[in-house]
mmCIF file of C-alpha atoms and ligand atoms in Angstrom:
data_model
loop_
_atom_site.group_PDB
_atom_site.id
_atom_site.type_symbol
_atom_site.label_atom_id
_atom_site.label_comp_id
_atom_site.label_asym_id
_atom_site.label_seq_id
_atom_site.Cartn_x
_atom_site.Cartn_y
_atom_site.Cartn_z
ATOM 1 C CA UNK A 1 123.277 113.492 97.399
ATOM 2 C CA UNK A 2 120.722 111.541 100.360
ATOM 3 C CA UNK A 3 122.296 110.298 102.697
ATOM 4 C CA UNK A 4 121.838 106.519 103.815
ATOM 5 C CA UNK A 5 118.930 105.593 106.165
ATOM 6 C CA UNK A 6 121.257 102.317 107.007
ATOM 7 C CA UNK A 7 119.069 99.559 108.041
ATOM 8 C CA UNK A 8 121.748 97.226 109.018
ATOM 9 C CA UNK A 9 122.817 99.253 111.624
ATOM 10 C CA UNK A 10 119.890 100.293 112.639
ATOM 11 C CA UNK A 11 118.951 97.149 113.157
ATOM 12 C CA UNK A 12 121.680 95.945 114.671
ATOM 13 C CA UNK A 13 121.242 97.973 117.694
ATOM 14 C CA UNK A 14 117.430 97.409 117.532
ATOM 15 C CA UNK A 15 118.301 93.565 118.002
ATOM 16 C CA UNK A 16 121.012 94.357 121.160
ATOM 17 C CA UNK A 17 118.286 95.721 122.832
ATOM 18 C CA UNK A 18 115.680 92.929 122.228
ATOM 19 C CA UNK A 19 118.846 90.961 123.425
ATOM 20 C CA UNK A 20 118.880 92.249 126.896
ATOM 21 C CA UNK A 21 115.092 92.357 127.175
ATOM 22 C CA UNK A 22 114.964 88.828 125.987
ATOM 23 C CA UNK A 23 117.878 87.572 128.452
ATOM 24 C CA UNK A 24 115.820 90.082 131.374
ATOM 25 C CA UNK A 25 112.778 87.863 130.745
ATOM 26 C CA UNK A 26 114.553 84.800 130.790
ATOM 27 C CA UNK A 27 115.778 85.326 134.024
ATOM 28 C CA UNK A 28 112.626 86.602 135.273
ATOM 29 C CA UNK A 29 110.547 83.867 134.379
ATOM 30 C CA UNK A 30 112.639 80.873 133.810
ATOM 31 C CA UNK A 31 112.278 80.272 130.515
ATOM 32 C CA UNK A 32 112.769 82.565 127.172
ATOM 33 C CA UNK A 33 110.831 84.104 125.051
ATOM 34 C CA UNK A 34 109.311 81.836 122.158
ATOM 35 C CA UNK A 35 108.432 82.321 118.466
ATOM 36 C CA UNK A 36 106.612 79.541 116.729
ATOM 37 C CA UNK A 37 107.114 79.943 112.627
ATOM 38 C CA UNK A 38 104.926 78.009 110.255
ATOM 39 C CA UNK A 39 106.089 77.378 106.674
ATOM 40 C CA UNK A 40 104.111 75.387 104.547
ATOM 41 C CA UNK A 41 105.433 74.346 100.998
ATOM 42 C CA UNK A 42 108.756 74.690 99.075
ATOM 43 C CA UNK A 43 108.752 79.006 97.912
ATOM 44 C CA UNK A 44 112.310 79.469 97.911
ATOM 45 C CA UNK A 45 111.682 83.300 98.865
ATOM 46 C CA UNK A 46 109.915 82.174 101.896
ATOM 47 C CA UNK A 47 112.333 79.292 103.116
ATOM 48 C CA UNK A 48 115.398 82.018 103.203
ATOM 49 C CA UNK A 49 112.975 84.616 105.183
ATOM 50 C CA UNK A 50 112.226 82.041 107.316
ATOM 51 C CA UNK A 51 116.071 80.911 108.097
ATOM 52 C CA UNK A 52 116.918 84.064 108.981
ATOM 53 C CA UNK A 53 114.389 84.716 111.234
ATOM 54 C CA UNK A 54 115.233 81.310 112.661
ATOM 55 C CA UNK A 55 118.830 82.838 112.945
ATOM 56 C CA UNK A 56 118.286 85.630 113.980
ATOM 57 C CA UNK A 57 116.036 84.441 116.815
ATOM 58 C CA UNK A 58 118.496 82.287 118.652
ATOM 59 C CA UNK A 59 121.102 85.062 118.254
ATOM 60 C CA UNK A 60 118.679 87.208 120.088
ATOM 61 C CA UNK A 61 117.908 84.457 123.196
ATOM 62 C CA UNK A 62 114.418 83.480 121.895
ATOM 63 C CA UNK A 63 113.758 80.430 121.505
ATOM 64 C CA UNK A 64 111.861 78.605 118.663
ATOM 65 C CA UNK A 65 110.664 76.098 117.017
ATOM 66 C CA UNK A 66 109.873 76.524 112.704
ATOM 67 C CA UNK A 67 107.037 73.922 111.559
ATOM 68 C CA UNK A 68 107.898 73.090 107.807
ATOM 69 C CA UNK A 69 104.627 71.517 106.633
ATOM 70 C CA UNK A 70 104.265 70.195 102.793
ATOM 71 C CA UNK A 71 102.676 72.131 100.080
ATOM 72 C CA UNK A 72 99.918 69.858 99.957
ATOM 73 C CA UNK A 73 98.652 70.506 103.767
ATOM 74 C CA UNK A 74 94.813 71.170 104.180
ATOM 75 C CA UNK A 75 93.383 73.875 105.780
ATOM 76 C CA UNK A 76 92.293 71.819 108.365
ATOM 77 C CA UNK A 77 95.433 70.871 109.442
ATOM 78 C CA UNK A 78 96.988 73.707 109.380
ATOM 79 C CA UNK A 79 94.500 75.787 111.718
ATOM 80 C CA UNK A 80 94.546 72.321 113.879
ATOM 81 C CA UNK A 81 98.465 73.311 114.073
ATOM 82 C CA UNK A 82 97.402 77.509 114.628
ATOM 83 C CA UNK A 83 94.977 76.075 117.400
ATOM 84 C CA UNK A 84 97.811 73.986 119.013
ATOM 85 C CA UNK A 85 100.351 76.801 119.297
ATOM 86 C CA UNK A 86 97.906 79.222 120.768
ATOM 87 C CA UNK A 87 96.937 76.980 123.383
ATOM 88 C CA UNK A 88 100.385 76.242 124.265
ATOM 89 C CA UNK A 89 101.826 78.926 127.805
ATOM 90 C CA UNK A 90 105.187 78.301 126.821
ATOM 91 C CA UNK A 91 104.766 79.489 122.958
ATOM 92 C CA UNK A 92 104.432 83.595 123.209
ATOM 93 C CA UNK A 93 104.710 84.454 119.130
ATOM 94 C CA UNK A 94 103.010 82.955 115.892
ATOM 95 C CA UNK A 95 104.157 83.582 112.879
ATOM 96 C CA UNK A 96 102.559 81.730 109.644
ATOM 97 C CA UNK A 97 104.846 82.597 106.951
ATOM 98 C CA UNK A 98 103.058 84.175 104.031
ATOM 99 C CA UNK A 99 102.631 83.571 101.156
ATOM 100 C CA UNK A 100 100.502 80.357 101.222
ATOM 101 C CA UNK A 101 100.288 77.466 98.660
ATOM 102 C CA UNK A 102 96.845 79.097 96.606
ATOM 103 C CA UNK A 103 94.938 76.393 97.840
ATOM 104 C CA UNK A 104 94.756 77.476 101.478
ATOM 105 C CA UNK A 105 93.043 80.116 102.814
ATOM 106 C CA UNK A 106 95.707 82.683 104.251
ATOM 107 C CA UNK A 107 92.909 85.195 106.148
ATOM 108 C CA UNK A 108 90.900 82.609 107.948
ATOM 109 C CA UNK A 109 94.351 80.833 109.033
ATOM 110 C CA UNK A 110 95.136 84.032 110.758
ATOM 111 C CA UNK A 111 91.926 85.139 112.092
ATOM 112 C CA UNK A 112 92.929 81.644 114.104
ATOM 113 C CA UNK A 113 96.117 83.572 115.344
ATOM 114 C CA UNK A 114 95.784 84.457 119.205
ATOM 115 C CA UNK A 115 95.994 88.472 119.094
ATOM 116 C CA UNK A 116 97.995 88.393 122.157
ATOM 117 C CA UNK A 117 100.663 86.055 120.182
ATOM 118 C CA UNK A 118 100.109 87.995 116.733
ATOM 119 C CA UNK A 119 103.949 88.800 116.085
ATOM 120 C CA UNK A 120 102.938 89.780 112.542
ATOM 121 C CA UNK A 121 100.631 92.290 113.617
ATOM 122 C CA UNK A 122 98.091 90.539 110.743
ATOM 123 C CA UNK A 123 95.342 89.717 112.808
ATOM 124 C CA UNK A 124 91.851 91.466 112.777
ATOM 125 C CA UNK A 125 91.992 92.622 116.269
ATOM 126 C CA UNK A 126 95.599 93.652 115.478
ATOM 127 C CA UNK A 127 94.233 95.723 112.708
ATOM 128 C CA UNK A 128 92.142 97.293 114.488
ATOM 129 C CA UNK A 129 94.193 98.234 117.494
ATOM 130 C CA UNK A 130 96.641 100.157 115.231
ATOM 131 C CA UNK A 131 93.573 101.390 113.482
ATOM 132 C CA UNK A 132 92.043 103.177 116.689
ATOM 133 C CA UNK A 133 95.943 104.449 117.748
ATOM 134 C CA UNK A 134 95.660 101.413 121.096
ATOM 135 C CA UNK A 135 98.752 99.912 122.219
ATOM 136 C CA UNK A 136 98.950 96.563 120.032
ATOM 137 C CA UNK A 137 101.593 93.734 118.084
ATOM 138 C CA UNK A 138 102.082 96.052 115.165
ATOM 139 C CA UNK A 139 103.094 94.801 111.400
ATOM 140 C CA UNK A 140 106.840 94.065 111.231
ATOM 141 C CA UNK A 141 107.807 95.895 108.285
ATOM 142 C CA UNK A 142 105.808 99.432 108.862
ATOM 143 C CA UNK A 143 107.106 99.468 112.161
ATOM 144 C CA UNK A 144 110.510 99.030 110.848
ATOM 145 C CA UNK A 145 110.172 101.950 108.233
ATOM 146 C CA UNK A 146 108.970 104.307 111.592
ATOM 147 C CA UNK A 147 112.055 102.918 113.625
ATOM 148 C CA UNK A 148 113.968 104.125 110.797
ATOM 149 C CA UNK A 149 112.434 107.346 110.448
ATOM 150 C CA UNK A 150 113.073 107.436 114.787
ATOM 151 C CA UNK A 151 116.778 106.700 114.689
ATOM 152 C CA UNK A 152 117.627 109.242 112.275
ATOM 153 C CA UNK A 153 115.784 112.199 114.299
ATOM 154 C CA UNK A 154 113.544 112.131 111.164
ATOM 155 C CA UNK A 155 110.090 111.505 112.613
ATOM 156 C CA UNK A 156 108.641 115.056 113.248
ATOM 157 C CA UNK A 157 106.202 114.545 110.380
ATOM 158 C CA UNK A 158 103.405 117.253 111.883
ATOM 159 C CA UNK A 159 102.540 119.695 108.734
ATOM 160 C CA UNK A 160 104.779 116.984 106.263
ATOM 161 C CA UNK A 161 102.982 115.356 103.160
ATOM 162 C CA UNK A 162 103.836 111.709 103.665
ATOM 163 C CA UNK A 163 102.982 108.931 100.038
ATOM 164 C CA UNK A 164 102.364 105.721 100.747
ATOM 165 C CA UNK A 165 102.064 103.707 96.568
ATOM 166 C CA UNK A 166 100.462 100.410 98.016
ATOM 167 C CA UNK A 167 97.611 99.329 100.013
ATOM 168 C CA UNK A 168 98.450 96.117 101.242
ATOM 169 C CA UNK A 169 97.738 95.830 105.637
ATOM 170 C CA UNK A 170 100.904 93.880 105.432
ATOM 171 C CA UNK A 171 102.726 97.651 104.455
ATOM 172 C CA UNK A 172 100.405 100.034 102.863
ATOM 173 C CA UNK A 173 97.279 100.410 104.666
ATOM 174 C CA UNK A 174 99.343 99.987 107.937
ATOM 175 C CA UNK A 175 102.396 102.653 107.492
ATOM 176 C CA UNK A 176 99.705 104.943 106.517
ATOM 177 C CA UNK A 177 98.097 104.866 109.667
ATOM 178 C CA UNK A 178 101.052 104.800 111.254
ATOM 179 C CA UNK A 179 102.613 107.792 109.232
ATOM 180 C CA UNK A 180 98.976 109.841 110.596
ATOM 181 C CA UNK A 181 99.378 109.100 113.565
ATOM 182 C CA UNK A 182 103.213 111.014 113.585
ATOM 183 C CA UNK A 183 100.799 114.007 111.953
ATOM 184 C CA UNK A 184 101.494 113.905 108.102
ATOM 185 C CA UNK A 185 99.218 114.074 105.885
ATOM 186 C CA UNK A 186 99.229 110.953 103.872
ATOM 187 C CA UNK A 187 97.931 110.407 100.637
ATOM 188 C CA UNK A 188 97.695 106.322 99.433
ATOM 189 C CA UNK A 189 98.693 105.459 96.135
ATOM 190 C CA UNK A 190 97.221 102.108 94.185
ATOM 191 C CA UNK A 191 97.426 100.438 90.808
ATOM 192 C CA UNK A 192 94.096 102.764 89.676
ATOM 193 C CA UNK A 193 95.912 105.958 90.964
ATOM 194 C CA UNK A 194 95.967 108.200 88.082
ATOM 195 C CA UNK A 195 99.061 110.332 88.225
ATOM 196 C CA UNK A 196 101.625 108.809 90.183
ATOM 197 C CA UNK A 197 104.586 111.494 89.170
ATOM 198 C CA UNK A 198 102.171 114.341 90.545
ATOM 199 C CA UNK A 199 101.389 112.815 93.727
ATOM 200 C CA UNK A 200 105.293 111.949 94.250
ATOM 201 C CA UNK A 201 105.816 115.620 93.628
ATOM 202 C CA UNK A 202 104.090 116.551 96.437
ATOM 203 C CA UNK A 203 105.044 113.873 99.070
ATOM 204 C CA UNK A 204 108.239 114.965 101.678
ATOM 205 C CA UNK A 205 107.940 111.210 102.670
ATOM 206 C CA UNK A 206 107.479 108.684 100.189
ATOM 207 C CA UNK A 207 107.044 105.280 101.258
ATOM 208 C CA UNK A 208 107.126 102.761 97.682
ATOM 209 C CA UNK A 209 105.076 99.272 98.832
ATOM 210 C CA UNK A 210 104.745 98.268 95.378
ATOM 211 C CA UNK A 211 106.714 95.430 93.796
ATOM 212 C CA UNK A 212 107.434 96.785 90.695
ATOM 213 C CA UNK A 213 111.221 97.222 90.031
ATOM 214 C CA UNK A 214 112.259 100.683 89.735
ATOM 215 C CA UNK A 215 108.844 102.183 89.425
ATOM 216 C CA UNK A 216 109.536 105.565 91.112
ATOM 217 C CA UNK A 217 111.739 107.417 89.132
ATOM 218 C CA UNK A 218 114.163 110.182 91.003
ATOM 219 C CA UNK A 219 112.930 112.560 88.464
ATOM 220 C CA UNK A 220 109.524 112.261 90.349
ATOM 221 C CA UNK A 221 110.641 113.314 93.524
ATOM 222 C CA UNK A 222 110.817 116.557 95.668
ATOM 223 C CA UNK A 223 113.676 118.068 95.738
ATOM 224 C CA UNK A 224 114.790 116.787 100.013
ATOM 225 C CA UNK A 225 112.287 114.119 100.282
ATOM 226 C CA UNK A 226 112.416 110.948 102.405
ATOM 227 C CA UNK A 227 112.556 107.800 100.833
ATOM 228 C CA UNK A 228 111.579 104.574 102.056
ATOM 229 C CA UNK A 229 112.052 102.052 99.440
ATOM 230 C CA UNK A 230 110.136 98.701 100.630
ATOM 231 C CA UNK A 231 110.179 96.810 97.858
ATOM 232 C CA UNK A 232 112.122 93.495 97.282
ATOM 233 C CA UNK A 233 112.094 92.458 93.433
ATOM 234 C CA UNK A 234 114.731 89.936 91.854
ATOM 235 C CA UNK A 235 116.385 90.592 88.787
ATOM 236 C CA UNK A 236 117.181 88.228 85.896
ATOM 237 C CA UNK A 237 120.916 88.151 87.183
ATOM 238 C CA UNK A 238 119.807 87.104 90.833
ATOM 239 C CA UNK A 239 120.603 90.597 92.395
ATOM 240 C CA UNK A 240 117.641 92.301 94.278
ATOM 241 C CA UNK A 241 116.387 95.965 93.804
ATOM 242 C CA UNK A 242 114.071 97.885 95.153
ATOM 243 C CA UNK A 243 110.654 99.853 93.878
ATOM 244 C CA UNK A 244 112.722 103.533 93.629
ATOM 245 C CA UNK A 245 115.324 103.952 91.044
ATOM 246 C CA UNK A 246 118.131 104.233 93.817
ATOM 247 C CA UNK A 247 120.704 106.139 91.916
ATOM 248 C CA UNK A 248 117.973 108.759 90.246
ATOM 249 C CA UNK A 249 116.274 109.533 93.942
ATOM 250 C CA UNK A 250 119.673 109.686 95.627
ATOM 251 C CA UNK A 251 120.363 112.743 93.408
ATOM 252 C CA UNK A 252 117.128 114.199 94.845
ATOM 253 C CA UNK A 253 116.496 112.695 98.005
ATOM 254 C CA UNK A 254 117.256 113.848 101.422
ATOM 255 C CA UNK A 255 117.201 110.232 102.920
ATOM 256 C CA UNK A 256 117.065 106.824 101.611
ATOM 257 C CA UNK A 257 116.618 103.073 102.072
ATOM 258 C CA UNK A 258 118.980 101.082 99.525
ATOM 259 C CA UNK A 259 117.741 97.795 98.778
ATOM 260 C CA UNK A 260 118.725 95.453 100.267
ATOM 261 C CA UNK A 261 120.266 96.734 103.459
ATOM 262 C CA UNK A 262 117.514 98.900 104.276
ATOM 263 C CA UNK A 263 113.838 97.691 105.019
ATOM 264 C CA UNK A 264 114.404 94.619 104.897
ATOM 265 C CA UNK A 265 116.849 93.523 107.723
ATOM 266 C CA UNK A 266 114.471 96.195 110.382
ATOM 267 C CA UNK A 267 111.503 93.836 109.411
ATOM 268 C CA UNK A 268 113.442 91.062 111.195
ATOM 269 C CA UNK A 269 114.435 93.453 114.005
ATOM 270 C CA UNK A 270 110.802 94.381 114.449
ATOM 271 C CA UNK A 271 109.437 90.783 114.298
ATOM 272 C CA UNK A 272 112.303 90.056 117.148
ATOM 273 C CA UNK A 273 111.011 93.026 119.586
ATOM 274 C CA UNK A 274 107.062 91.525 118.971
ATOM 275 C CA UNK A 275 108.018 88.421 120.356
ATOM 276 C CA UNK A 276 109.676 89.979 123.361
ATOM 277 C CA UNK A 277 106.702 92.384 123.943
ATOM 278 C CA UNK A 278 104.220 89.440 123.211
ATOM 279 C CA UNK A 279 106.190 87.849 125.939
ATOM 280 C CA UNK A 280 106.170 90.587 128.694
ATOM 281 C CA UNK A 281 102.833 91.623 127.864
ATOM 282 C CA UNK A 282 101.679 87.668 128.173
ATOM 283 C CA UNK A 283 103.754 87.160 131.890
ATOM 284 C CA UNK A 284 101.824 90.305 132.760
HETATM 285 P P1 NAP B 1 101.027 93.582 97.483
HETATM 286 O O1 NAP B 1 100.117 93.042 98.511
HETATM 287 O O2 NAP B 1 101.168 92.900 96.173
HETATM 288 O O3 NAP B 1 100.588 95.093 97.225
HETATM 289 C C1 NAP B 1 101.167 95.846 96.208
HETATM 290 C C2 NAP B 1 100.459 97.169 96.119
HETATM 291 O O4 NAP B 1 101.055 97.905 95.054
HETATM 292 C C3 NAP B 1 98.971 97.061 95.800
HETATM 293 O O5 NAP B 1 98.236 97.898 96.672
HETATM 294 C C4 NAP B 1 98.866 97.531 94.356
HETATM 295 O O6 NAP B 1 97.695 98.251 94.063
HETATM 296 C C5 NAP B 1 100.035 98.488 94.261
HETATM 297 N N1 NAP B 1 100.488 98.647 92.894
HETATM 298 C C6 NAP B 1 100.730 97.686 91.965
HETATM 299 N N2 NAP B 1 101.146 98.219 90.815
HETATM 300 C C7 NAP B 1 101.152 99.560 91.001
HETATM 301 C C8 NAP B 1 101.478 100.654 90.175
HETATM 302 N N3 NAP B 1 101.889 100.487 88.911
HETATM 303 N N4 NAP B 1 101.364 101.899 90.690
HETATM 304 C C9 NAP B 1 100.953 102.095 91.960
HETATM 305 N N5 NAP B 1 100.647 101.084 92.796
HETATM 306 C C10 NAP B 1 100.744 99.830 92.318
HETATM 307 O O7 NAP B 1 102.517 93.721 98.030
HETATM 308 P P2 NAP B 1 103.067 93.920 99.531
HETATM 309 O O8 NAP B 1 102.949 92.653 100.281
HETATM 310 O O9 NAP B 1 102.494 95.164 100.106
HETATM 311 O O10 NAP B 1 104.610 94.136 99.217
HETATM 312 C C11 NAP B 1 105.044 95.193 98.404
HETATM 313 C C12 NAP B 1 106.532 95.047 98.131
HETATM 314 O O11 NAP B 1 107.217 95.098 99.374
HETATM 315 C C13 NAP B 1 106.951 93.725 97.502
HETATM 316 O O12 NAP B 1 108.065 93.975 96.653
HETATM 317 C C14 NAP B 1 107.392 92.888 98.670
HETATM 318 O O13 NAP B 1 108.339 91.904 98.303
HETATM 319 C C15 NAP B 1 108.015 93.935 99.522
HETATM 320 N N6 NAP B 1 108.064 93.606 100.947
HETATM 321 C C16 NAP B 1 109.240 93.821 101.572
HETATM 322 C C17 NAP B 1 109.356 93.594 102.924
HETATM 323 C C18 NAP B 1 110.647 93.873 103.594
HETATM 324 O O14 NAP B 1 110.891 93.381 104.667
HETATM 325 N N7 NAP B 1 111.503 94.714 102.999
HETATM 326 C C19 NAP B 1 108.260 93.104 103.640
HETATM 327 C C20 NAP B 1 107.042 92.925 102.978
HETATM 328 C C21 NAP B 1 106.959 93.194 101.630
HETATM 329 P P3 NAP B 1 96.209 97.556 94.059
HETATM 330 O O15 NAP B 1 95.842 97.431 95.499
HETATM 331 O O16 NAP B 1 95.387 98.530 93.324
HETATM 332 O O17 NAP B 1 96.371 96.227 93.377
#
């Protein structure tokens, strides 16, 4: 039977320790550190994200502001507002809350992100910093999954086969390069990948990014492998489950993420310790 990779807990001390750094830089510089969270429209997914970031924040001693804009904004405005937070000292994160209202362009809103504010880790230059293995704001949840992987003395992954199934930069793209540069060798599933049981087979790490409910079946998996189940997908009856059939892969699994109480609450966590490093790194 795996055993729990508990992201609550995890978490939980991951925030204490943003806590002190946050209350260190507030006495070092006279003011805390700030995170600035734009949230355009009504997608009820998106408005509880963004409250408990909001929460979750103040807990921590950052302070912030959230900028609830109406579905209809133009793009105009809206990278009027991206231009106003950048050029504002006292603001040290941005975070525009994805996903958009389909009318506005999400990409060229953050290409207007300042890297050095880039709490999401989205940006091009982010990208590319993470890319080339250069210290940078990394994506939230990926660096949450490798905080996991930290905390439970599981991140020797040198001579490992690591599966990423997704390609998004949000998770995909950006745990693989993450998971290379810990040494595994990763292999990047997709919708057009033809034998998704095989490659699972293989994988001592498998990292679902998918959005399908339930899509990896325990049956799949190596006998011992680590599972790290990203996925957030509602059911008809309201309760949430992941992209890995939990109770097949915890008959098979060494490790695993439930859902929720696993990726989900370190992507918070990790958004938390941006700020505070966007902060330091910003007050030199
Ligand atoms: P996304 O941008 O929609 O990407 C999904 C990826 O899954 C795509 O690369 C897609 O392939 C691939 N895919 C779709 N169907 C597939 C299939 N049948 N077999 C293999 N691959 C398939 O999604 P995302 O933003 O990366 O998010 C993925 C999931 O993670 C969602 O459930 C999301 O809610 C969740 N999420 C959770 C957190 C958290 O904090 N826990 C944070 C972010 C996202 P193609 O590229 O070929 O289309």
């Amino acid at each position: 039977m795996a055993s729990i990779l508990d992201g609550k807990a995890i978490s939980a001390k991951v925030r204490a320790e943003v806590q002190a750094r946050a209350a260190a830089f507030t006495s070092a510089h006279g003011r805390p550190p700030a995170l600035h969270v734009v949230l355009v429209g009504d997608d009820p997914a998106s408005k509880v994200y963004v409250a408990s970031k909001e929460k979750a924040a103040a807990k921590a001693g950052i302070a912030g502001k959230v900028h609830r804009l109406p579905a209809e904004t133009t793009q105009d405005t809206l990278e009027a507002l991206v231009g106003e937070l950048n050029a504002d000292p006292s603001i040290d994160g941005i975070l525009v809350q994805l996903p958009l209202p389909k009318h506005l362009d999400a990409q060229a809103v953050l290409d207007r992100v300042d890297p050095s504010k880039d709490v999401d880790g989205l940006t091009p230059m982010s990208a590319g910093l993470l890319l080339d293995g250069r210290p940078g704001l990394r994506p939230c949840t990926p660096s949450g999954c490798m905080r996991l992987l930290l905390e439970a003395g599981l991140d020797d992954l040198s001579g490992k086969h690591a599966l990423v199934i997704g390609r998004s930069l949000l998770v995909g793209k950006s745990i693989a390069v993450m998971l290379l540069a810990k040494n595994a060798t990763v292999t990047i599933a997709h919708s057009r990948t033809a034998d998704l049981a095989a490659e699972c087979a293989r994988a001592d790490v498998v990292v679902a990014a998918v959005g399908r409910p339930e899509l990896v079946k325990g049956s799949w998996l190596k006998e011992g492998a680590i599972v790290l189940d990203v996925g957030i997908n509602r059911r008809d009856d309201g309760t949430l489950v992941g992209d890995v059939d939990f109770e097949g892969a915890s008959a098979r699994a060494s490790w695993i993420t439930p859902v929720p109480g696993g990726v989900g609450p370190m992507t918070i966590a990790l958004l938390l310790e941006n700020t505070v490093i966007a902060a330091e790194r910003r007050e030199g």
